[in-house]
Tab-separated table of C-alpha atoms in Angstrom:
chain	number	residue	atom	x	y	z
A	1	UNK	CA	0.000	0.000	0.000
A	2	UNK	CA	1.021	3.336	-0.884
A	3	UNK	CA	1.031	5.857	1.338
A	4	UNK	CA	0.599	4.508	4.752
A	5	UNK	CA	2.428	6.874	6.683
A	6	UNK	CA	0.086	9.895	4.688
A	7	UNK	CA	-2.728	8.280	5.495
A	8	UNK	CA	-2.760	8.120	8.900
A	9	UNK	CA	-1.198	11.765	9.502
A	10	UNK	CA	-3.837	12.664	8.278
A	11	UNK	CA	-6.537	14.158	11.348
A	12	UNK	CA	-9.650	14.350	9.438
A	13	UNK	CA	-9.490	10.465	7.951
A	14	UNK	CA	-7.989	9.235	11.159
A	15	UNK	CA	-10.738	11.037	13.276
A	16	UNK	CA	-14.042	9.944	10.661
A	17	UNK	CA	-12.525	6.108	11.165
A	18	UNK	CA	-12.111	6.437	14.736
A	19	UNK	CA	-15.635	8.136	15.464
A	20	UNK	CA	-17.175	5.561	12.408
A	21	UNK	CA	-14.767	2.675	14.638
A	22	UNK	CA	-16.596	3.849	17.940
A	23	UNK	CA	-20.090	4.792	16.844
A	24	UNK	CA	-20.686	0.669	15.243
A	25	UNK	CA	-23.037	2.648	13.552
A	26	UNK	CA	-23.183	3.389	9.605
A	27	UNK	CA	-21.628	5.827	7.890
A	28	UNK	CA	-24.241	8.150	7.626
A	29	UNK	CA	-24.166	9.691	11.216
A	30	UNK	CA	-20.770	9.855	10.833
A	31	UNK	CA	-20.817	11.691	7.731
A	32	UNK	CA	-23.060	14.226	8.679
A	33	UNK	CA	-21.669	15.087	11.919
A	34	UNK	CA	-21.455	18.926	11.691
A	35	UNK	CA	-17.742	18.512	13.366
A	36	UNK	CA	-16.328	16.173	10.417
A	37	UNK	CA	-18.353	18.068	7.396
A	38	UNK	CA	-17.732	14.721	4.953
A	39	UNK	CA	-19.974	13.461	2.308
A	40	UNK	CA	-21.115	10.082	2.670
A	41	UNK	CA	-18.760	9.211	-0.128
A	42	UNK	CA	-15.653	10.958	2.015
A	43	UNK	CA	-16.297	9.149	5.226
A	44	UNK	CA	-16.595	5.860	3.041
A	45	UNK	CA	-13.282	6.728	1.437
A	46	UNK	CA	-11.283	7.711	4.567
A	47	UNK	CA	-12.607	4.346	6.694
A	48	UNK	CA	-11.528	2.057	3.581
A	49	UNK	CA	-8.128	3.894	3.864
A	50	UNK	CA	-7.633	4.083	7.821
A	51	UNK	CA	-8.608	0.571	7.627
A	52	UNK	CA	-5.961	-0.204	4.779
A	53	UNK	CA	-3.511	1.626	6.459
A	54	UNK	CA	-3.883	-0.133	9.798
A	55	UNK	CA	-4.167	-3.300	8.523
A	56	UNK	CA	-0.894	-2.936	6.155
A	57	UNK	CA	1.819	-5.302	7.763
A	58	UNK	CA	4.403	-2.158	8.000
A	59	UNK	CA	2.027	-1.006	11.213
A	60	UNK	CA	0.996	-4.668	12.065
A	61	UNK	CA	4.123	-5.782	12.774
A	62	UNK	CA	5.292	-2.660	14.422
A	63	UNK	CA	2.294	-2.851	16.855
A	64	UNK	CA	1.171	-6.359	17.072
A	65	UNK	CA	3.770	-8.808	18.853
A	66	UNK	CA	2.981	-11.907	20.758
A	67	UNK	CA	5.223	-12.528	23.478
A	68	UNK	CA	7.966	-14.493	22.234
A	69	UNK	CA	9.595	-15.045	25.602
A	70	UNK	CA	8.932	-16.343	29.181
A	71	UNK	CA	10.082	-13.298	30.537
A	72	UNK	CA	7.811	-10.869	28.051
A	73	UNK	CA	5.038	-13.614	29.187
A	74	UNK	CA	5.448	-13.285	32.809
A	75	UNK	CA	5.201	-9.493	32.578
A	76	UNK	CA	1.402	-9.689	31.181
A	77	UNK	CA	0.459	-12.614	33.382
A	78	UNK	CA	1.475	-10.365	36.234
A	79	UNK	CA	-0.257	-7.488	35.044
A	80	UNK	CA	-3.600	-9.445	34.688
A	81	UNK	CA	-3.172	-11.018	38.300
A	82	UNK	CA	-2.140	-7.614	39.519
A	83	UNK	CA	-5.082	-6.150	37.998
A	84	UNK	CA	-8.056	-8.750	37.946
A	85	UNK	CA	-6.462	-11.149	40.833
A	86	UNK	CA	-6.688	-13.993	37.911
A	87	UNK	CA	-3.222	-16.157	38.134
A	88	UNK	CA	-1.232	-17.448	34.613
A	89	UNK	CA	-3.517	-15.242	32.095
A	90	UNK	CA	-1.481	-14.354	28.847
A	91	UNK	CA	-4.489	-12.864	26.987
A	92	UNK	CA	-8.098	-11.976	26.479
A	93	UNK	CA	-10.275	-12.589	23.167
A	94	UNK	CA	-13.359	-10.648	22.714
A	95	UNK	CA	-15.191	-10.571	19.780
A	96	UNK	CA	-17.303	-7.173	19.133
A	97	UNK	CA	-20.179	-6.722	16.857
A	98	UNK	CA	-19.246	-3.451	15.149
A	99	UNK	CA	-18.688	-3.361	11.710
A	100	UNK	CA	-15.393	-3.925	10.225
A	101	UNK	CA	-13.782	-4.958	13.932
A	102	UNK	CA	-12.669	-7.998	13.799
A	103	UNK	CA	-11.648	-10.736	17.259
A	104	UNK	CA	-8.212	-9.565	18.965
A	105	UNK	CA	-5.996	-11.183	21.377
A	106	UNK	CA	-5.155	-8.238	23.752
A	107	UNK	CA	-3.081	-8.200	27.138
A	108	UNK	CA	-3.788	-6.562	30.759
A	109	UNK	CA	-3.077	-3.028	29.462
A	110	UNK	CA	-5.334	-4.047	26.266
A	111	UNK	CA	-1.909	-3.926	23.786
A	112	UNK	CA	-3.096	-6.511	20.958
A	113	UNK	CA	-0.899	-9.231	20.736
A	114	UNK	CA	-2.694	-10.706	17.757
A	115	UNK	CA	-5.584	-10.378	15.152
A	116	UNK	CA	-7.234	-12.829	13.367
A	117	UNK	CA	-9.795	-11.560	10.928
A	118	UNK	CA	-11.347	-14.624	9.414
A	119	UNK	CA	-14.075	-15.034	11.100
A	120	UNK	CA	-17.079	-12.421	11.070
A	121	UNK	CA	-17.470	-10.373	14.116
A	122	UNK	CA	-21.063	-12.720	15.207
A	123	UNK	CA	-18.649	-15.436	15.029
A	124	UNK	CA	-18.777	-16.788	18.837
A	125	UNK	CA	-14.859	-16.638	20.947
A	126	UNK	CA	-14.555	-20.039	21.891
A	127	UNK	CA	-15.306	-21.099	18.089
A	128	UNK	CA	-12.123	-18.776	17.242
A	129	UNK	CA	-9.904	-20.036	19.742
A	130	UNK	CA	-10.295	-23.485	18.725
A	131	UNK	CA	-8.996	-22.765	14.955
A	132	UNK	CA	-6.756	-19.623	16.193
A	133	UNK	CA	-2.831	-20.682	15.916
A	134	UNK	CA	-1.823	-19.378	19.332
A	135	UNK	CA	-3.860	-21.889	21.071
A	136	UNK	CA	-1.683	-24.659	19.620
A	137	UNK	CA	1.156	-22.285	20.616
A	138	UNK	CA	-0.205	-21.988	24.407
A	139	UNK	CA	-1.375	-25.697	24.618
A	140	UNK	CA	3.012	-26.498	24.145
A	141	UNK	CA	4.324	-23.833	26.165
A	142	UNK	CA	1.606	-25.898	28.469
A	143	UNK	CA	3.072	-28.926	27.856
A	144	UNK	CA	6.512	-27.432	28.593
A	145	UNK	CA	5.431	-26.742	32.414
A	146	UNK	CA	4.385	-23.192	31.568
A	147	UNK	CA	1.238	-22.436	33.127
A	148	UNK	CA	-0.378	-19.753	30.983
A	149	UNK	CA	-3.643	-19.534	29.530
């Protein structure tokens, strides 16, 4: 993708996804918002390209690392006991119904640690996690005496 750097310095593309991201809503509210003064065919244009942009592998992998180590590991499954008081949690899926969101893996301080979009947001968590890679990947570091989940 061209561009990806352009596209998201740009405020008033970043700002239409973000309130179209947080609204679930169409595009139509959105669009006639008196703050973001877009036609319909503008706030469709600058969600395609947020969404491009985001999705490009260049801000992927930049932002979107599962822990490769025990150590990186330990430091979320503290956070979520220090936080929620639940022992040996590495991550949380949730799946929202909003367009165009799709399931994420995220840690105690909600960084996403991975994103599979191949299933539709109505597509139910544990369904996900039994075809998701990582649970292979947590079921051996399982086997290995690591007790994360």
């Amino acid at each position: 993708m061209e561009r990806v750097e352009d596209i998201l310095k740009s405020p008033s593309n970043v700002l239409t996804a973000l309130a179209f991201y947080a609204s679930g809503s169409n595009q139509k509210p959105v669009g006639m918002n008196y703050l973001h003064a877009l036609s319909q065919s503008s706030v469709s244009n600058s969600i395609k390209e947020v969404t491009q942009a985001l999705n490009h592998p260049t801000i992927l992998n930049k932002y979107i690392k599962f822990p490769q180590t025990c150590q990186e590991r330990n430091v979320i499954i503290d956070g979520f006991y220090n936080e929620f008081g639940f022992p040996g949690i590495l991550g949380a899926i949730d799946c929202t119904h909003v367009a165009l969101i799709r399931p994420t893996i995220c840690d105690s301080d909600l960084n996403i640690l991975s994103v599979d979009a191949s299933f539709g947001g109505a597509t139910h968590d544990s369904y996900i996690w039994r075809h998701h890679p990582l649970n292979e990947h947590l079921q051996q570091l399982h086997r290995n005496q690591e007790n994360v989940f």
